[in-house]
Amino acid sequence: MNSEEKKEKMKEIRDEVVNLKKSPLYHYRTEHNYYPVIGQGSHDANIMFIGEAPGENEAKTGVPFCGASGKFLDELLDHINISREKVYITNVLKDRPPGNRDPLANEIGMYAPFLDRQIEIIGPKVIATLGRFAMNYIMEKFGLKDQITKITEMHGKVFDVDTPTHSFKIVPLYHPAVAIYNANNKDELKKDFEVLKSLV
Ligand code: URA
């Protein structure tokens, strides 16, 4: 796919999400004048980061990981000398759940097909999941359900995936939010980012 085709396909996703009236989160979005958060970064990224769902800052701006978790994500990217523009950052859910509650199964079902299309378009070498919701979704989607254990055991491990069209790696990571107040998690995330760097 050339870059014009990628851009066009991403635009189709954006338009569909903007008009996703059947989503259980659509009214919450419009009542609060929030934006959907589609994703940000390079359509040719080697690394694709997948978080859980937009928080309040993200819903107010339409930009993924632009609040406190995002600041830490930027620090982690700095640590491995990779700029935000070089990677692609998105979430499983494209709309903010009320009060930042956990995503519900029907919401994941509603938004995941957009994420699936984004993965197809970008074709990253590495999918780095941030937190357990993204980890569970991605591991299951690519046939690795039986290898799912606790995120405390899985973070920083590398899983190989070969589909007929695309070979890549999945690296589950802690969500940056859990590391903000926990120095141990912070150090572990830094080490796990070094693993990411070694893969690209
Ligand atoms: N947390 C997420 O999972 N995603 C964001 O975009 C922001 C915070």
PDB file of N, CA and C and ligand atoms in Angstrom, residues 37 50-59 63-70 73 89-93 100 130-131 175-177, ligand 1:
ATOM      1  N   VAL A  37     -10.617   9.590  19.572  1.00  0.00           N
ATOM      2  CA  VAL A  37      -9.153   9.592  19.450  1.00  0.00           C
ATOM      3  C   VAL A  37      -8.779   8.424  18.541  1.00  0.00           C
ATOM      4  N   ILE A  50      -0.324   0.251  21.444  1.00  0.00           N
ATOM      5  CA  ILE A  50      -1.779   0.164  21.593  1.00  0.00           C
ATOM      6  C   ILE A  50      -2.144   0.252  23.074  1.00  0.00           C
ATOM      7  N   GLY A  51      -2.816   1.345  23.434  1.00  0.00           N
ATOM      8  CA  GLY A  51      -3.291   1.539  24.807  1.00  0.00           C
ATOM      9  C   GLY A  51      -4.719   1.045  24.948  1.00  0.00           C
ATOM     10  N   GLU A  52      -5.351   1.487  26.039  1.00  0.00           N
ATOM     11  CA  GLU A  52      -6.676   0.967  26.382  1.00  0.00           C
ATOM     12  C   GLU A  52      -7.802   1.821  25.780  1.00  0.00           C
ATOM     13  N   ALA A  53      -7.838   3.067  26.208  1.00  0.00           N
ATOM     14  CA  ALA A  53      -8.913   3.970  25.776  1.00  0.00           C
ATOM     15  C   ALA A  53      -8.472   5.393  26.086  1.00  0.00           C
ATOM     16  N   PRO A  54      -9.028   6.372  25.392  1.00  0.00           N
ATOM     17  CA  PRO A  54      -8.664   7.753  25.699  1.00  0.00           C
ATOM     18  C   PRO A  54      -9.091   8.124  27.118  1.00  0.00           C
ATOM     19  N   GLY A  55      -8.292   8.944  27.778  1.00  0.00           N
ATOM     20  CA  GLY A  55      -8.689   9.551  29.043  1.00  0.00           C
ATOM     21  C   GLY A  55      -9.295  10.918  28.752  1.00  0.00           C
ATOM     22  N   GLU A  56      -9.487  11.708  29.812  1.00  0.00           N
ATOM     23  CA  GLU A  56     -10.144  13.001  29.618  1.00  0.00           C
ATOM     24  C   GLU A  56      -9.318  13.959  28.742  1.00  0.00           C
ATOM     25  N   ASN A  57      -8.024  14.039  29.016  1.00  0.00           N
ATOM     26  CA  ASN A  57      -7.180  14.950  28.209  1.00  0.00           C
ATOM     27  C   ASN A  57      -7.223  14.570  26.735  1.00  0.00           C
ATOM     28  N   GLU A  58      -7.192  13.264  26.495  1.00  0.00           N
ATOM     29  CA  GLU A  58      -7.184  12.768  25.118  1.00  0.00           C
ATOM     30  C   GLU A  58      -8.520  13.105  24.440  1.00  0.00           C
ATOM     31  N   ALA A  59      -9.634  12.880  25.183  1.00  0.00           N
ATOM     32  CA  ALA A  59     -10.951  13.137  24.599  1.00  0.00           C
ATOM     33  C   ALA A  59     -11.166  14.629  24.348  1.00  0.00           C
ATOM     34  N   VAL A  63      -6.030  13.689  20.810  1.00  0.00           N
ATOM     35  CA  VAL A  63      -4.643  13.204  20.689  1.00  0.00           C
ATOM     36  C   VAL A  63      -4.403  12.075  21.705  1.00  0.00           C
ATOM     37  N   PRO A  64      -3.910  10.903  21.246  1.00  0.00           N
ATOM     38  CA  PRO A  64      -3.688   9.812  22.200  1.00  0.00           C
ATOM     39  C   PRO A  64      -2.521  10.111  23.142  1.00  0.00           C
ATOM     40  N   PHE A  65      -2.621   9.636  24.346  1.00  0.00           N
ATOM     41  CA  PHE A  65      -1.533   9.739  25.330  1.00  0.00           C
ATOM     42  C   PHE A  65      -0.943  11.152  25.384  1.00  0.00           C
ATOM     43  N   CYS A  66      -1.811  12.129  25.675  1.00  0.00           N
ATOM     44  CA  CYS A  66      -1.321  13.504  25.788  1.00  0.00           C
ATOM     45  C   CYS A  66      -1.387  14.007  27.230  1.00  0.00           C
ATOM     46  N   GLY A  67      -1.872  13.159  28.168  1.00  0.00           N
ATOM     47  CA  GLY A  67      -1.926  13.566  29.581  1.00  0.00           C
ATOM     48  C   GLY A  67      -0.738  13.009  30.345  1.00  0.00           C
ATOM     49  N   ALA A  68      -0.956  12.689  31.620  1.00  0.00           N
ATOM     50  CA  ALA A  68       0.142  12.241  32.482  1.00  0.00           C
ATOM     51  C   ALA A  68       0.787  10.949  31.963  1.00  0.00           C
ATOM     52  N   SER A  69      -0.040   9.993  31.517  1.00  0.00           N
ATOM     53  CA  SER A  69       0.534   8.738  30.981  1.00  0.00           C
ATOM     54  C   SER A  69       1.353   9.024  29.733  1.00  0.00           C
ATOM     55  N   GLY A  70       0.866   9.975  28.948  1.00  0.00           N
ATOM     56  CA  GLY A  70       1.543  10.319  27.697  1.00  0.00           C
ATOM     57  C   GLY A  70       2.896  10.961  27.947  1.00  0.00           C
ATOM     58  N   LEU A  73       5.078   8.199  28.635  1.00  0.00           N
ATOM     59  CA  LEU A  73       5.367   7.486  27.387  1.00  0.00           C
ATOM     60  C   LEU A  73       6.451   8.242  26.591  1.00  0.00           C
ATOM     61  N   ILE A  89       0.677   5.538  17.572  1.00  0.00           N
ATOM     62  CA  ILE A  89       0.089   5.349  18.907  1.00  0.00           C
ATOM     63  C   ILE A  89      -1.427   5.383  18.791  1.00  0.00           C
ATOM     64  N   THR A  90      -2.070   4.341  19.302  1.00  0.00           N
ATOM     65  CA  THR A  90      -3.528   4.320  19.274  1.00  0.00           C
ATOM     66  C   THR A  90      -4.039   3.546  20.499  1.00  0.00           C
ATOM     67  N   ASN A  91      -5.335   3.301  20.525  1.00  0.00           N
ATOM     68  CA  ASN A  91      -5.976   2.589  21.634  1.00  0.00           C
ATOM     69  C   ASN A  91      -6.928   1.540  21.088  1.00  0.00           C
ATOM     70  N   VAL A  92      -7.332   0.614  21.963  1.00  0.00           N
ATOM     71  CA  VAL A  92      -8.361  -0.347  21.551  1.00  0.00           C
ATOM     72  C   VAL A  92      -9.679   0.413  21.360  1.00  0.00           C
ATOM     73  N   LEU A  93     -10.084   1.182  22.369  1.00  0.00           N
ATOM     74  CA  LEU A  93     -11.294   2.000  22.240  1.00  0.00           C
ATOM     75  C   LEU A  93     -10.918   3.376  21.689  1.00  0.00           C
ATOM     76  N   ASN A 100     -13.392   7.154  33.006  1.00  0.00           N
ATOM     77  CA  ASN A 100     -12.211   6.286  32.772  1.00  0.00           C
ATOM     78  C   ASN A 100     -12.394   4.868  33.296  1.00  0.00           C
ATOM     79  N   LEU A 130       0.002  -1.708  25.676  1.00  0.00           N
ATOM     80  CA  LEU A 130       0.160  -0.967  26.930  1.00  0.00           C
ATOM     81  C   LEU A 130      -1.009  -1.324  27.845  1.00  0.00           C
ATOM     82  N   GLY A 131      -0.730  -2.178  28.831  1.00  0.00           N
ATOM     83  CA  GLY A 131      -1.783  -2.587  29.765  1.00  0.00           C
ATOM     84  C   GLY A 131      -2.459  -3.878  29.340  1.00  0.00           C
ATOM     85  N   HIS A 175       1.001  -0.681  31.381  1.00  0.00           N
ATOM     86  CA  HIS A 175       0.457   0.618  30.993  1.00  0.00           C
ATOM     87  C   HIS A 175       1.270   1.701  31.714  1.00  0.00           C
ATOM     88  N   PRO A 176       1.675   2.769  30.994  1.00  0.00           N
ATOM     89  CA  PRO A 176       2.477   3.797  31.662  1.00  0.00           C
ATOM     90  C   PRO A 176       1.793   4.374  32.911  1.00  0.00           C
ATOM     91  N   ALA A 177       0.464   4.377  32.969  1.00  0.00           N
ATOM     92  CA  ALA A 177      -0.228   4.943  34.132  1.00  0.00           C
ATOM     93  C   ALA A 177       0.147   4.215  35.422  1.00  0.00           C
TER      94      ALA A 177
HETATM   95  N1  URA B   1      -4.522   5.833  28.570  1.00  0.00           N
HETATM   96  C1  URA B   1      -4.688   5.084  27.458  1.00  0.00           C
HETATM   97  O1  URA B   1      -4.790   3.856  27.518  1.00  0.00           O
HETATM   98  N2  URA B   1      -4.736   5.717  26.292  1.00  0.00           N
HETATM   99  C2  URA B   1      -4.599   7.035  26.155  1.00  0.00           C
HETATM  100  O2  URA B   1      -4.645   7.529  25.030  1.00  0.00           O
HETATM  101  C3  URA B   1      -4.407   7.788  27.332  1.00  0.00           C
HETATM  102  C4  URA B   1      -4.372   7.169  28.528  1.00  0.00           C
END
